[in-house]
Structures are given as structure tokens and as C-alpha cells.
């Protein structure tokens, strides 16, 4: 809005009184102390003239562009000796250039600005708008005065009629900071000034309402808690006088639930104690919710509930045989446990420690996890699976203590709650992959769970009562037993699943995997007929594993191809798949029969047997020699990412050959002036262990004598400096790997002879085994006749 429409400007010269603190607005009265010579000179100059001067604020180091023309109502000396003056603000004035005046005061040329009143505004619409703004400001200030219980604000509203003067009065009355008061002073336009004052008044009112609401809510909350406390105290006193046992807070319901459970004395005492705490805890207290959660959790456990276990041993064995091929060791152990439980029940003996703790150790895909489900079906128990892979927090097993927010019981207690019985089959899957960090070691917590002498009093940190786990059948699964801590492994009965033979895999594919994949791929059993020869082709040419997981994937791929043909009407069922059709559906064979004859045709190469995390495997040891240029210099280089134990076995093998060169038919001259290099292929795979000792020895002797190792012979065993062959582990897995690789003869340590009973009879009949106690016996079987040309020239 143009200024000419709202104010009248008059030119005049006035003395200046600088204000270093605060702002004096028009239409207000202020008392100022004259503590500077400049201030006293300005008041003196005003008194000598018409009594007027110009008040100019100085904020943040700068003078305002607009000041307040004020009249000196009275000036003099206060009782404390300080000069002071009472000033009344009249109107605004813009500062102009300095001019000459009387005395020492600073004089400036001031353009005085007089606010126009509502009656002076010529434009009716503008006058109406200004009047509305004034009424709005007056309404806000009226409410603000009532809320703050102010005396000055109602007086201001009663004595002030003009909107501009009302805005100035609000600025002087309120607790606005000096910056905002200066902004109000410099707002010459009346309409803009009233709008700004109204916005600030609304902010002040909103702040006051928020503070008042907070104060009211806090007061009401305190009053309510005090009232509830007094009422509860009175209620307790009344109950005590009347002997009334009626409880609130759901205590009666919890007592009924506890009475319906077969709780032990200790557990019942703990439940009763918490119910009493619940009675005396107000619902507004956080502990009320914690107590209810604990009571709900402990009463949801299946106290005294047990599954009716199967007593028919023959029927249980039939279930296990129907679900799994092979795995006789595990099946026999389960049947033994059922037979013992049946006899104890028939003869009235206490059925304490009726649980069983097994550890199924074997490569992936041999059916360890599925066996747990089968055991539950065979024994008539509920089944719960706990995946322990990657668990690092001890509280996952024992639970969190109740002092923590969000605490809950551990996985063992939750497994019982999920099963609904106290004697389920609990599968501890991947127990060898438990971790440990600063939060604790879960394997240590499992020591009590898996100890038959202790687990009848297992104590969860959250429940803080004894849980009887003696009837639980625990089955742990692992790929590598060495990854399980010794104390924990000692508490479990280890049953090793070393993998399946070729015939067993064909039977599993025919009896189990094929039917499952037919259903998953939307095919009917009569629509696809897969011959045993086709299954054997898939086993031999497309998978090489201890288990059957990849075999099932290949069967799924095969049936998907068939399903695509049926769905697109390319072929009509029934569709017969023979061995010759497998390549059409699965492509070229991924695994070819290992050409061991070619690998060991040259001297210096021997075939060894090893055990990995995925079962047994065949590895080749290659040896060669490089002249050093110095007749007396020799050494040994090892490659293939070998571990420390395997490196030591190579050193032992070379030392034995050096010491017994003549007995072995080796020219001693060939052992000097040469650096021997032993390499185990598949260099990206770490290898370790002592069982490759005889294989390295055979490779070195083959190299030095020019006698190649027979291609159909595999060997394993630890060797000593005296040439003794020591026993090894994992014999069954190694023999099965040798069979898969096409080897027909295997050399084993003589002390491993009894372990051949674990090898399937079909494999024992198809292969030849030589038991050796010395390196000479190994070499007599392994080495063939010398080639026409020696491997190393003398």
C-alpha cells in the first residue's frame, strides 16, 4: 500500500537520544536513565525548545532507520543521584541528515510520520480492511489477556481505539525480543504493522495454550495416580477386613489356568508368587505387563503333556524303511531306544531319562534333516526343528533375563511350547555352524541341554524354573564333526552317514525322489516311466556327490523338459525315458569316468583318497625333480594350497626315501643336486591332513624308479619316518569315493581292517582291498613294472 495513503510526513529538526538497550514505541511512556553526556544533552536541548526529541534504537551495532518522536514529560535527578527523564512516545520519524543545532546534542533532519486514523482513510475498502484487522488483533489480545490474567492488556484495549496504536501497545506490553520490536517500529505502514502484530500475538497465544495444556496434563496425571494409589490402598484395607479373596487384574483367571496344569511344586510356587505380585501391581505400572507376559508364557508350556509313543517296534522299523533307503545304523539305534522303552513300560520300571541324544554327521544331501521327521513319525512324537546355523547369542538357547525390555524364553523352551508336548523330537540342525562372540557361546549353553545327567533340570533365564528335557529326543545334524567343540560332542552319540553307493542312489531316486518330482511338476505317475538305466545314467554322468540333493535337481530338470513337451502337445503320454534319452533332456554329461590309467601312466603320479565337507573324494599327487646346478644342493617345493600337517607328511615322505633309497631300488645319486616338487591339483581348494603320506611316498618312489603307479589303485594312510603305515579316519567315505572314480583296488592301513565292515557289502565284493602295515607293502601293490625310459636320468 502506498505510504502516502496511510501517513502524513512532516519535515523538522530534532535532537537525537540514542537507545543502546530496548525500543520505545509510539503511544507508550518510558522512563530512561541519562547515563551518558549525549543523552543529557539531548534532553536539555528538548527542554530548551518545544520539549520534543527523537529516540533512535541501536540494535546489533546499527542505528534504526526509523525512530520515535517523544515528548519529555519530566526530567530530573533520582534519589540515588542518577539523572532520568520520563518520555511519552508520540509518533514515528525517519532519520535524515545531520543539521546544526543548539548545544552539544546531535541534531538530525527528521521526517515525522503521523499515522492516519480510520476516519482519515479516504478509500472506503481500505478503511474497512484496516478496521477488520484491528478487530482481529483486538480479539486475539482479549483472549491472550484472559489466559495470562494481565491487568495492563485490558486497560490497553479499553483506552486504545486506533489499530496502529493498538499494535504499538501490544509490542510494548509483550515479551517480544528487541529485534521484533525494532521491526515493528520500522513498519511505517499501519496495515502491515497490524498484520505483523496479529501474527505475533497468535504465536504468543499458541505458546501459552501449549504450555497450559502440558501443565494441566501433568497435574491431572499426578492427581490420577495419587487417586488410584489411595483407592487401591483403601480397597486392600477393605479386603483385609472382609477377608474377601476376590482379585482384580486377571489374577483369578491365572489361578484357574495354573490349577488346570500339572505343575511341579517349584513351578507352582513360582507361579503363585507372580500372581500375588500381579495383585499388588497397578495396571499403569510397566511391571504389570511384564508379569502377565511371564505368566502367559509359563502357562502355555505343555506341563505334564506327553505324546503316546509307539510301542510297536516292527511298525516303527517299517516307517523308517519306507521313508529312507539305507542308514541302517541310525534306524537300529532308534529301534533299540523304542525297544528299551517298551520293556521298561511292560515291567513297571521308572521311565526316567527316556530321551535320546544323537548326532548325525555326514556330508550334505544324505538325508540327515529328513531323518528327523521320519523318526518323529516312527516314534509317534511331535517334531520341532531348530536351525542353529549362524546363531551366536547364548540367549537364543537359554533365553533373555526378565530385566531386559522385550525379553523372551530361549529356543528350547519355545520348541516345547510349539510342539505342545514335553517329549517331542527336537532336531538341532547344523550344530557344527554355531558361532561365538562377545554375547556368549551358544555351544556352552547346549552342554546342559544335551547332557542326560543334567537336562532334567534345565533352567531357562527368562522362565527361571526347571524344565525337564529328559524325555526329549534330540537329534543334532552336522557336516563336519571336527567343528563341534569336544565337550559338546562328548555328550552326543555320533552316528556317521558317509553317503550312498551308486545302487542306493538309484533306489532312492526310483522309490522317493521320482514320485516327489512328478507331483511338483504336475505329472502323473502313469504319464512318465523312467527306467533304472536312465536313473543310473543321471547318477553317474550328471552328479558326483555323497548325497542325493543334486540328483533330485537333475531329476526335476529332466521332468520339467517332459512337462514342457506334454503341455505344448509335442509328445503324448505315456513317455518312456531310457538311458539314451537322458542326454537329449539334460545335455552333455557333466562328469566323465576319471581316466586314472592316463593320469598315472607316467612315473611320479599317485592316486590318493581324502574326506571333505561334502563327502569322500579322489586326489592326485604329482612329483617331479628339477636339477639345481650344484651336486650337493637339494630341497622340496610344495604347491596346491597344502596345510601344515600335509606339508609335514611330504617332508617325512622325502626323508624316508632318502634314508631307504637302496632298499627301495632308488639310485642315491638321483637324490642329490635336485629340487623335488610335489603338487596336489585343484590348487584353489585347501587341503590338509596326514592320510596322504603313503600317496606322496609312492609318487616320489615312482618318480625315482621310473615305475608308474597302477591306474586302478588308490591308497590312503599316514606314514612315519620308519616306514610304518598308521590308521586314518573316514574310511567308508574314501572307499565310496574310490568306487565312484572307477578304482578297483584300494590300499588301506592294516589297523583299519575292522572298519571295512562299515562299507556296504556290494562295494566290498566289487573292489579289492590290501591292508598294509609298511611302505614296502604299499609299493609292492601300487607300483607297476618300470617304463622303457626312466623318469629321471642319472
GROMACS .gro file of N, CA, C and O in nm, residues 573-685:
model
  452
  573UNK      N    1   0.156  -8.862  -2.352
  573UNK     CA    2   0.189  -8.965  -2.253
  573UNK      C    3   0.124  -9.099  -2.291
  573UNK      O    4   0.024  -9.099  -2.366
  574UNK      N    5   0.179  -9.209  -2.242
  574UNK     CA    6   0.294  -9.216  -2.152
  574UNK      C    7   0.425  -9.198  -2.227
  574UNK      O    8   0.438  -9.237  -2.343
  575UNK      N    9   0.522  -9.136  -2.157
  575UNK     CA   10   0.654  -9.109  -2.215
  575UNK      C   11   0.755  -9.194  -2.142
  575UNK      O   12   0.767  -9.185  -2.018
  576UNK      N   13   0.829  -9.274  -2.215
  576UNK     CA   14   0.932  -9.359  -2.156
  576UNK      C   15   1.068  -9.294  -2.175
  576UNK      O   16   1.100  -9.246  -2.284
  577UNK      N   17   1.146  -9.288  -2.068
  577UNK     CA   18   1.280  -9.229  -2.072
  577UNK      C   19   1.381  -9.339  -2.045
  577UNK      O   20   1.382  -9.399  -1.937
  578UNK      N   21   1.464  -9.365  -2.144
  578UNK     CA   22   1.571  -9.463  -2.132
  578UNK      C   23   1.704  -9.391  -2.116
  578UNK      O   24   1.711  -9.268  -2.121
  579UNK      N   25   1.809  -9.469  -2.100
  579UNK     CA   26   1.941  -9.411  -2.078
  579UNK      C   27   1.984  -9.325  -2.196
  579UNK      O   28   2.048  -9.219  -2.179
  580UNK      N   29   1.947  -9.366  -2.318
  580UNK     CA   30   1.986  -9.289  -2.435
  580UNK      C   31   1.914  -9.156  -2.445
  580UNK      O   32   1.959  -9.064  -2.516
  581UNK      N   33   1.800  -9.141  -2.373
  581UNK     CA   34   1.723  -9.018  -2.379
  581UNK      C   35   1.770  -8.913  -2.279
  581UNK      O   36   1.729  -8.797  -2.287
  582UNK      N   37   1.854  -8.953  -2.185
  582UNK     CA   38   1.895  -8.861  -2.080
  582UNK      C   39   1.974  -8.745  -2.138
  582UNK      O   40   1.952  -8.629  -2.103
  583UNK      N   41   2.066  -8.775  -2.229
  583UNK     CA   42   2.147  -8.667  -2.288
  583UNK      C   43   2.060  -8.569  -2.364
  583UNK      O   44   2.087  -8.448  -2.366
  584UNK      N   45   1.953  -8.616  -2.426
  584UNK     CA   46   1.864  -8.526  -2.501
  584UNK      C   47   1.801  -8.423  -2.408
  584UNK      O   48   1.783  -8.306  -2.447
  585UNK      N   49   1.768  -8.463  -2.287
  585UNK     CA   50   1.698  -8.373  -2.194
  585UNK      C   51   1.794  -8.294  -2.106
  585UNK      O   52   1.766  -8.179  -2.072
  586UNK      N   53   1.905  -8.353  -2.068
  586UNK     CA   54   1.996  -8.287  -1.973
  586UNK      C   55   2.123  -8.232  -2.038
  586UNK      O   56   2.202  -8.167  -1.971
  587UNK      N   57   2.142  -8.256  -2.166
  587UNK     CA   58   2.262  -8.208  -2.231
  587UNK      C   59   2.379  -8.302  -2.210
  587UNK      O   60   2.363  -8.415  -2.164
  588UNK      N   61   2.496  -8.254  -2.242
  588UNK     CA   62   2.614  -8.340  -2.232
  588UNK      C   63   2.642  -8.375  -2.086
  588UNK      O   64   2.606  -8.302  -1.995
  589UNK      N   65   2.709  -8.485  -2.068
  589UNK     CA   66   2.741  -8.532  -1.933
  589UNK      C   67   2.837  -8.434  -1.865
  589UNK      O   68   2.932  -8.383  -1.926
  590UNK      N   69   2.812  -8.408  -1.737
  590UNK     CA   70   2.898  -8.316  -1.662
  590UNK      C   71   3.019  -8.386  -1.603
  590UNK      O   72   3.119  -8.321  -1.573
  591UNK      N   73   3.009  -8.514  -1.580
  591UNK     CA   74   3.120  -8.588  -1.520
  591UNK      C   75   3.149  -8.709  -1.607
  591UNK      O   76   3.059  -8.784  -1.646
  592UNK      N   77   3.274  -8.724  -1.638
  592UNK     CA   78   3.319  -8.839  -1.713
  592UNK      C   79   3.395  -8.932  -1.620
  592UNK      O   80   3.451  -8.887  -1.519
  593UNK      N   81   3.395  -9.058  -1.652
  593UNK     CA   82   3.470  -9.153  -1.570
  593UNK      C   83   3.616  -9.110  -1.564
  593UNK      O   84   3.679  -9.085  -1.668
  594UNK      N   85   3.669  -9.099  -1.444
  594UNK     CA   86   3.806  -9.048  -1.425
  594UNK      C   87   3.905  -9.141  -1.495
  594UNK      O   88   3.906  -9.262  -1.469
  595UNK      N   89   3.982  -9.088  -1.581
  595UNK     CA   90   4.078  -9.168  -1.655
  595UNK      C   91   4.204  -9.185  -1.571
  595UNK      O   92   4.309  -9.125  -1.595
  596UNK      N   93   4.190  -9.270  -1.468
  596UNK     CA   94   4.302  -9.288  -1.376
  596UNK      C   95   4.421  -9.354  -1.445
  596UNK      O   96   4.536  -9.328  -1.410
  597UNK      N   97   4.392  -9.439  -1.545
  597UNK     CA   98   4.504  -9.504  -1.614
  597UNK      C   99   4.591  -9.400  -1.683
  597UNK      O  100   4.714  -9.407  -1.681
  598UNK      N  101   4.527  -9.299  -1.744
  598UNK     CA  102   4.605  -9.196  -1.813
  598UNK      C  103   4.674  -9.104  -1.713
  598UNK      O  104   4.785  -9.057  -1.738
  599UNK      N  105   4.607  -9.073  -1.600
  599UNK     CA  106   4.667  -8.979  -1.504
  599UNK      C  107   4.794  -9.037  -1.442
  599UNK      O  108   4.887  -8.964  -1.411
  600UNK      N  109   4.797  -9.168  -1.422
  600UNK     CA  110   4.912  -9.230  -1.354
  600UNK      C  111   5.001  -9.308  -1.450
  600UNK      O  112   5.085  -9.387  -1.406
  601UNK      N  113   4.983  -9.287  -1.579
  601UNK     CA  114   5.064  -9.362  -1.676
  601UNK      C  115   5.211  -9.323  -1.666
  601UNK      O  116   5.301  -9.406  -1.683
  602UNK      N  117   5.237  -9.197  -1.637
  602UNK     CA  118   5.376  -9.152  -1.625
  602UNK      C  119   5.424  -9.170  -1.483
  602UNK      O  120   5.346  -9.153  -1.388
  603UNK      N  121   5.550  -9.203  -1.461
  603UNK     CA  122   5.601  -9.214  -1.324
  603UNK      C  123   5.591  -9.081  -1.251
  603UNK      O  124   5.602  -8.974  -1.310
  604UNK      N  125   5.568  -9.088  -1.121
  604UNK     CA  126   5.562  -8.967  -1.039
  604UNK      C  127   5.422  -8.922  -1.006
  604UNK      O  128   5.405  -8.816  -0.946
  605UNK      N  129   5.318  -8.997  -1.043
  605UNK     CA  130   5.179  -8.961  -1.013
  605UNK      C  131   5.114  -9.076  -0.939
  605UNK      O  132   5.123  -9.192  -0.983
  606UNK      N  133   5.047  -9.048  -0.826
  606UNK     CA  134   4.980  -9.150  -0.746
  606UNK      C  135   4.840  -9.101  -0.711
  606UNK      O  136   4.813  -8.980  -0.705
  607UNK      N  137   4.750  -9.196  -0.691
  607UNK     CA  138   4.610  -9.165  -0.662
  607UNK      C  139   4.585  -9.183  -0.512
  607UNK      O  140   4.604  -9.293  -0.458
  608UNK      N  141   4.541  -9.076  -0.448
  608UNK     CA  142   4.510  -9.081  -0.305
  608UNK      C  143   4.361  -9.064  -0.280
  608UNK      O  144   4.283  -9.030  -0.369
  609UNK      N  145   4.320  -9.082  -0.155
  609UNK     CA  146   4.180  -9.070  -0.115
  609UNK      C  147   4.171  -8.971   0.000
  609UNK      O  148   4.258  -8.968   0.088
  610UNK      N  149   4.065  -8.888  -0.001
  610UNK     CA  150   4.052  -8.783   0.100
  610UNK      C  151   3.905  -8.771   0.141
  610UNK      O  152   3.815  -8.821   0.073
  611UNK      N  153   3.883  -8.701   0.251
  611UNK     CA  154   3.748  -8.671   0.301
  611UNK      C  155   3.733  -8.521   0.309
  611UNK      O  156   3.818  -8.451   0.365
  612UNK      N  157   3.624  -8.469   0.250
  612UNK     CA  158   3.596  -8.326   0.254
  612UNK      C  159   3.463  -8.303   0.324
  612UNK      O  160   3.396  -8.398   0.367
  613UNK      N  161   3.423  -8.178   0.332
  613UNK     CA  162   3.296  -8.146   0.396
  613UNK      C  163   3.176  -8.195   0.319
  613UNK      O  164   3.064  -8.198   0.371
  614UNK      N  165   3.195  -8.235   0.192
  614UNK     CA  166   3.083  -8.284   0.111
  614UNK      C  167   3.099  -8.432   0.079
  614UNK      O  168   3.037  -8.483  -0.014
  615UNK      N  169   3.182  -8.503   0.157
  615UNK     CA  170   3.199  -8.647   0.137
  615UNK      C  171   3.340  -8.681   0.096
  615UNK      O  172   3.433  -8.600   0.103
  616UNK      N  173   3.357  -8.807   0.051
  616UNK     CA  174   3.489  -8.852   0.008
  616UNK      C  175   3.523  -8.801  -0.130
  616UNK      O  176   3.436  -8.764  -0.209
  617UNK      N  177   3.654  -8.802  -0.162
  617UNK     CA  178   3.699  -8.754  -0.292
  617UNK      C  179   3.832  -8.820  -0.324
  617UNK      O  180   3.903  -8.871  -0.236
  618UNK      N  181   3.865  -8.818  -0.453
  618UNK     CA  182   3.993  -8.870  -0.502
  618UNK      C  183   4.083  -8.752  -0.534
  618UNK      O  184   4.040  -8.654  -0.594
  619UNK      N  185   4.210  -8.760  -0.492
  619UNK     CA  186   4.304  -8.656  -0.528
  619UNK      C  187   4.433  -8.720  -0.579
  619UNK      O  188   4.469  -8.830  -0.537
  620UNK      N  189   4.498  -8.651  -0.669
  620UNK     CA  190   4.619  -8.700  -0.731
  620UNK      C  191   4.739  -8.623  -0.678
  620UNK      O  192   4.732  -8.501  -0.659
  621UNK      N  193   4.846  -8.695  -0.653
  621UNK     CA  194   4.971  -8.634  -0.608
  621UNK      C  195   5.073  -8.648  -0.720
  621UNK      O  196   5.101  -8.760  -0.767
  622UNK      N  197   5.127  -8.535  -0.763
  622UNK     CA  198   5.224  -8.534  -0.871
  622UNK      C  199   5.360  -8.492  -0.817
  622UNK      O  200   5.370  -8.400  -0.735
  623UNK      N  201   5.465  -8.561  -0.862
  623UNK     CA  202   5.602  -8.531  -0.817
  623UNK      C  203   5.693  -8.519  -0.938
  623UNK      O  204   5.678  -8.593  -1.037
  624UNK      N  205   5.787  -8.427  -0.929
  624UNK     CA  206   5.889  -8.412  -1.033
  624UNK      C  207   6.015  -8.361  -0.967
  624UNK      O  208   6.015  -8.325  -0.847
  625UNK      N  209   6.125  -8.359  -1.044
  625UNK     CA  210   6.253  -8.314  -0.991
  625UNK      C  211   6.318  -8.221  -1.091
  625UNK      O  212   6.311  -8.243  -1.213
  626UNK      N  213   6.384  -8.117  -1.038
  626UNK     CA  214   6.449  -8.017  -1.121
  626UNK      C  215   6.594  -8.004  -1.077
  626UNK      O  216   6.622  -7.988  -0.957
  627UNK      N  217   6.691  -8.016  -1.170
  627UNK     CA  218   6.831  -8.001  -1.129
  627UNK      C  219   6.857  -7.862  -1.070
  627UNK      O  220   6.804  -7.761  -1.118
  628UNK      N  221   6.942  -7.859  -0.968
  628UNK     CA  222   6.972  -7.731  -0.901
  628UNK      C  223   7.100  -7.669  -0.954
  628UNK      O  224   7.127  -7.552  -0.925
  629UNK      N  225   7.182  -7.744  -1.026
  629UNK     CA  226   7.309  -7.691  -1.076
  629UNK      C  227   7.424  -7.716  -0.982
  629UNK      O  228   7.538  -7.699  -1.020
  630UNK      N  229   7.397  -7.753  -0.858
  630UNK     CA  230   7.503  -7.782  -0.761
  630UNK      C  231   7.486  -7.926  -0.716
  630UNK      O  232   7.376  -7.965  -0.671
  631UNK      N  233   7.587  -8.010  -0.724
  631UNK     CA  234   7.573  -8.153  -0.692
  631UNK      C  235   7.525  -8.177  -0.549
  631UNK      O  236   7.452  -8.272  -0.524
  632UNK      N  237   7.564  -8.096  -0.455
  632UNK     CA  238   7.527  -8.121  -0.316
  632UNK      C  239   7.401  -8.051  -0.271
  632UNK      O  240   7.361  -8.065  -0.156
  633UNK      N  241   7.339  -7.977  -0.357
  633UNK     CA  242   7.221  -7.898  -0.317
  633UNK      C  243   7.093  -7.973  -0.354
  633UNK      O  244   7.083  -8.033  -0.459
  634UNK      N  245   6.997  -7.970  -0.264
  634UNK     CA  246   6.867  -8.033  -0.289
  634UNK      C  247   6.763  -7.962  -0.203
  634UNK      O  248   6.796  -7.884  -0.115
  635UNK      N  249   6.636  -7.991  -0.227
  635UNK     CA  250   6.530  -7.928  -0.150
  635UNK      C  251   6.394  -7.981  -0.191
  635UNK      O  252   6.383  -8.072  -0.274
  636UNK      N  253   6.287  -7.923  -0.133
  636UNK     CA  254   6.150  -7.970  -0.158
  636UNK      C  255   6.058  -7.849  -0.172
  636UNK      O  256   6.058  -7.759  -0.087
  637UNK      N  257   5.983  -7.848  -0.281
  637UNK     CA  258   5.882  -7.743  -0.304
  637UNK      C  259   5.744  -7.807  -0.300
  637UNK      O  260   5.721  -7.911  -0.364
  638UNK      N  261   5.650  -7.746  -0.228
  638UNK     CA  262   5.514  -7.798  -0.213
  638UNK      C  263   5.415  -7.694  -0.263
  638UNK      O  264   5.421  -7.578  -0.223
  639UNK      N  265   5.323  -7.735  -0.350
  639UNK     CA  266   5.219  -7.644  -0.401
  639UNK      C  267   5.084  -7.717  -0.398
  639UNK      O  268   5.078  -7.838  -0.383
  640UNK      N  269   4.979  -7.639  -0.415
  640UNK     CA  270   4.844  -7.695  -0.411
  640UNK      C  271   4.766  -7.653  -0.289
  640UNK      O  272   4.667  -7.716  -0.253
  641UNK      N  273   4.808  -7.543  -0.223
  641UNK     CA  274   4.742  -7.490  -0.103
  641UNK      C  275   4.731  -7.598   0.006
  641UNK      O  276   4.622  -7.633   0.050
  642UNK      N  277   4.849  -7.650   0.045
  642UNK     CA  278   4.855  -7.757   0.144
  642UNK      C  279   4.864  -7.698   0.284
  642UNK      O  280   4.927  -7.595   0.307
  643UNK      N  281   4.801  -7.768   0.380
  643UNK     CA  282   4.809  -7.728   0.519
  643UNK      C  283   4.938  -7.773   0.583
  643UNK      O  284   5.019  -7.848   0.524
  644UNK      N  285   4.960  -7.730   0.706
  644UNK     CA  286   5.085  -7.761   0.775
  644UNK      C  287   5.105  -7.911   0.793
  644UNK      O  288   5.216  -7.963   0.777
  645UNK      N  289   4.998  -7.983   0.829
  645UNK     CA  290   5.012  -8.126   0.853
  645UNK      C  291   5.049  -8.199   0.723
  645UNK      O  292   5.134  -8.289   0.723
  646UNK      N  293   4.989  -8.158   0.615
  646UNK     CA  294   5.018  -8.224   0.486
  646UNK      C  295   5.160  -8.191   0.440
  646UNK      O  296   5.228  -8.275   0.379
  647UNK      N  297   5.205  -8.069   0.468
  647UNK     CA  298   5.344  -8.034   0.435
  647UNK      C  299   5.442  -8.119   0.514
  647UNK      O  300   5.544  -8.166   0.461
  648UNK      N  301   5.411  -8.143   0.640
  648UNK     CA  302   5.498  -8.228   0.722
  648UNK      C  303   5.499  -8.371   0.669
  648UNK      O  304   5.604  -8.439   0.671
  649UNK      N  305   5.384  -8.419   0.620
  649UNK     CA  306   5.379  -8.554   0.562
  649UNK      C  307   5.471  -8.564   0.440
  649UNK      O  308   5.538  -8.666   0.420
  650UNK      N  309   5.476  -8.457   0.358
  650UNK     CA  310   5.565  -8.458   0.242
  650UNK      C  311   5.711  -8.458   0.285
  650UNK      O  312   5.794  -8.528   0.225
  651UNK      N  313   5.743  -8.382   0.388
  651UNK     CA  314   5.882  -8.382   0.438
  651UNK      C  315   5.919  -8.521   0.490
  651UNK      O  316   6.029  -8.570   0.466
  652UNK      N  317   5.826  -8.584   0.561
  652UNK     CA  318   5.853  -8.719   0.614
  652UNK      C  319   5.873  -8.817   0.499
  652UNK      O  320   5.963  -8.902   0.503
  653UNK      N  321   5.788  -8.807   0.397
  653UNK     CA  322   5.799  -8.899   0.284
  653UNK      C  323   5.935  -8.887   0.216
  653UNK      O  324   6.001  -8.988   0.185
  654UNK      N  325   5.981  -8.764   0.189
  654UNK     CA  326   6.110  -8.745   0.123
  654UNK      C  327   6.224  -8.792   0.212
  654UNK      O  328   6.320  -8.855   0.163
  655UNK      N  329   6.215  -8.765   0.341
  655UNK     CA  330   6.321  -8.811   0.432
  655UNK      C  331   6.327  -8.963   0.436
  655UNK      O  332   6.436  -9.023   0.440
  656UNK      N  333   6.212  -9.029   0.433
  656UNK     CA  334   6.212  -9.175   0.434
  656UNK      C  335   6.274  -9.229   0.305
  656UNK      O  336   6.354  -9.324   0.308
  657UNK      N  337   6.243  -9.169   0.191
  657UNK     CA  338   6.300  -9.215   0.064
  657UNK      C  339   6.451  -9.196   0.064
  657UNK      O  340   6.526  -9.282   0.017
  658UNK      N  341   6.498  -9.082   0.116
  658UNK     CA  342   6.643  -9.059   0.122
  658UNK      C  343   6.710  -9.164   0.210
  658UNK      O  344   6.817  -9.217   0.177
  659UNK      N  345   6.648  -9.193   0.324
  659UNK     CA  346   6.712  -9.285   0.419
  659UNK      C  347   6.707  -9.430   0.371
  659UNK      O  348   6.791  -9.511   0.413
  660UNK      N  349   6.611  -9.467   0.289
  660UNK     CA  350   6.595  -9.607   0.247
  660UNK      C  351   6.601  -9.619   0.095
  660UNK      O  352   6.533  -9.702   0.035
  661UNK      N  353   6.685  -9.535   0.032
  661UNK     CA  354   6.691  -9.535  -0.114
  661UNK      C  355   6.732  -9.670  -0.169
  661UNK      O  356   6.672  -9.722  -0.265
  662UNK      N  357   6.834  -9.731  -0.112
  662UNK     CA  358   6.884  -9.859  -0.164
  662UNK      C  359   6.779  -9.967  -0.150
  662UNK      O  360   6.755 -10.046  -0.242
  663UNK      N  361   6.711  -9.973  -0.033
  663UNK     CA  362   6.607 -10.076  -0.011
  663UNK      C  363   6.491 -10.057  -0.108
  663UNK      O  364   6.424 -10.155  -0.145
  664UNK      N  365   6.466  -9.934  -0.149
  664UNK     CA  366   6.354  -9.907  -0.237
  664UNK      C  367   6.391  -9.918  -0.385
  664UNK      O  368   6.305  -9.896  -0.472
  665UNK      N  369   6.515  -9.949  -0.413
  665UNK     CA  370   6.559  -9.960  -0.552
  665UNK      C  371   6.584  -9.826  -0.616
  665UNK      O  372   6.574  -9.814  -0.739
  666UNK      N  373   6.618  -9.725  -0.537
  666UNK     CA  374   6.643  -9.591  -0.588
  666UNK      C  375   6.793  -9.566  -0.588
  666UNK      O  376   6.862  -9.593  -0.489
  667UNK      N  377   6.841  -9.512  -0.698
  667UNK     CA  378   6.982  -9.475  -0.707
  667UNK      C  379   7.006  -9.353  -0.618
  667UNK      O  380   6.946  -9.247  -0.641
  668UNK      N  381   7.092  -9.363  -0.512
  668UNK     CA  382   7.115  -9.247  -0.423
  668UNK      C  383   7.163  -9.124  -0.497
  668UNK      O  384   7.142  -9.012  -0.451
  669UNK      N  385   7.228  -9.143  -0.612
  669UNK     CA  386   7.278  -9.026  -0.686
  669UNK      C  387   7.163  -8.940  -0.738
  669UNK      O  388   7.181  -8.820  -0.764
  670UNK      N  389   7.046  -9.000  -0.754
  670UNK     CA  390   6.932  -8.923  -0.804
  670UNK      C  391   6.875  -8.828  -0.698
  670UNK      O  392   6.794  -8.739  -0.731
  671UNK      N  393   6.913  -8.846  -0.573
  671UNK     CA  394   6.857  -8.765  -0.464
  671UNK      C  395   6.940  -8.642  -0.435
  671UNK      O  396   6.903  -8.560  -0.350
  672UNK      N  397   7.053  -8.626  -0.501
  672UNK     CA  398   7.138  -8.509  -0.477
  672UNK      C  399   7.139  -8.422  -0.602
  672UNK      O  400   7.124  -8.470  -0.715
  673UNK      N  401   7.158  -8.294  -0.578
  673UNK     CA  402   7.164  -8.198  -0.690
  673UNK      C  403   7.031  -8.173  -0.756
  673UNK      O  404   7.029  -8.123  -0.870
  674UNK      N  405   6.922  -8.207  -0.689
  674UNK     CA  406   6.789  -8.187  -0.747
  674UNK      C  407   6.693  -8.131  -0.642
  674UNK      O  408   6.700  -8.167  -0.524
  675UNK      N  409   6.605  -8.046  -0.686
  675UNK     CA  410   6.496  -7.996  -0.601
  675UNK      C  411   6.368  -8.068  -0.642
  675UNK      O  412   6.327  -8.062  -0.758
  676UNK      N  413   6.306  -8.134  -0.547
  676UNK     CA  414   6.185  -8.209  -0.574
  676UNK      C  415   6.063  -8.119  -0.555
  676UNK      O  416   6.056  -8.037  -0.463
  677UNK      N  417   5.968  -8.134  -0.643
  677UNK     CA  418   5.846  -8.052  -0.642
  677UNK      C  419   5.726  -8.146  -0.633
  677UNK      O  420   5.704  -8.230  -0.721
  678UNK      N  421   5.646  -8.132  -0.525
  678UNK     CA  422   5.525  -8.212  -0.504
  678UNK      C  423   5.405  -8.118  -0.518
  678UNK      O  424   5.397  -8.016  -0.448
  679UNK      N  425   5.315  -8.155  -0.607
  679UNK     CA  426   5.196  -8.073  -0.631
  679UNK      C  427   5.070  -8.157  -0.620
  679UNK      O  428   5.066  -8.272  -0.669
  680UNK      N  429   4.967  -8.100  -0.556
  680UNK     CA  430   4.835  -8.165  -0.547
  680UNK      C  431   4.737  -8.077  -0.625
  680UNK      O  432   4.711  -7.964  -0.583
  681UNK      N  433   4.686  -8.123  -0.738
  681UNK     CA  434   4.598  -8.039  -0.821
  681UNK      C  435   4.473  -7.992  -0.745
  681UNK      O  436   4.446  -8.035  -0.634
  682UNK      N  437   4.397  -7.905  -0.815
  682UNK     CA  438   4.286  -7.828  -0.753
  682UNK      C  439   4.346  -7.733  -0.652
  682UNK      O  440   4.315  -7.735  -0.532
  683UNK      N  441   4.434  -7.647  -0.701
  683UNK     CA  442   4.510  -7.559  -0.613
  683UNK      C  443   4.426  -7.457  -0.539
  683UNK      O  444   4.471  -7.400  -0.440
  684UNK      N  445   4.304  -7.430  -0.586
  684UNK     CA  446   4.220  -7.333  -0.517
  684UNK      C  447   4.153  -7.390  -0.394
  684UNK      O  448   4.093  -7.316  -0.317
  685UNK      N  449   4.161  -7.524  -0.376
  685UNK     CA  450   4.094  -7.590  -0.264
  685UNK      C  451   4.196  -7.619  -0.155
  685UNK      O  452   4.296  -7.687  -0.181
   0.00000   0.00000   0.00000
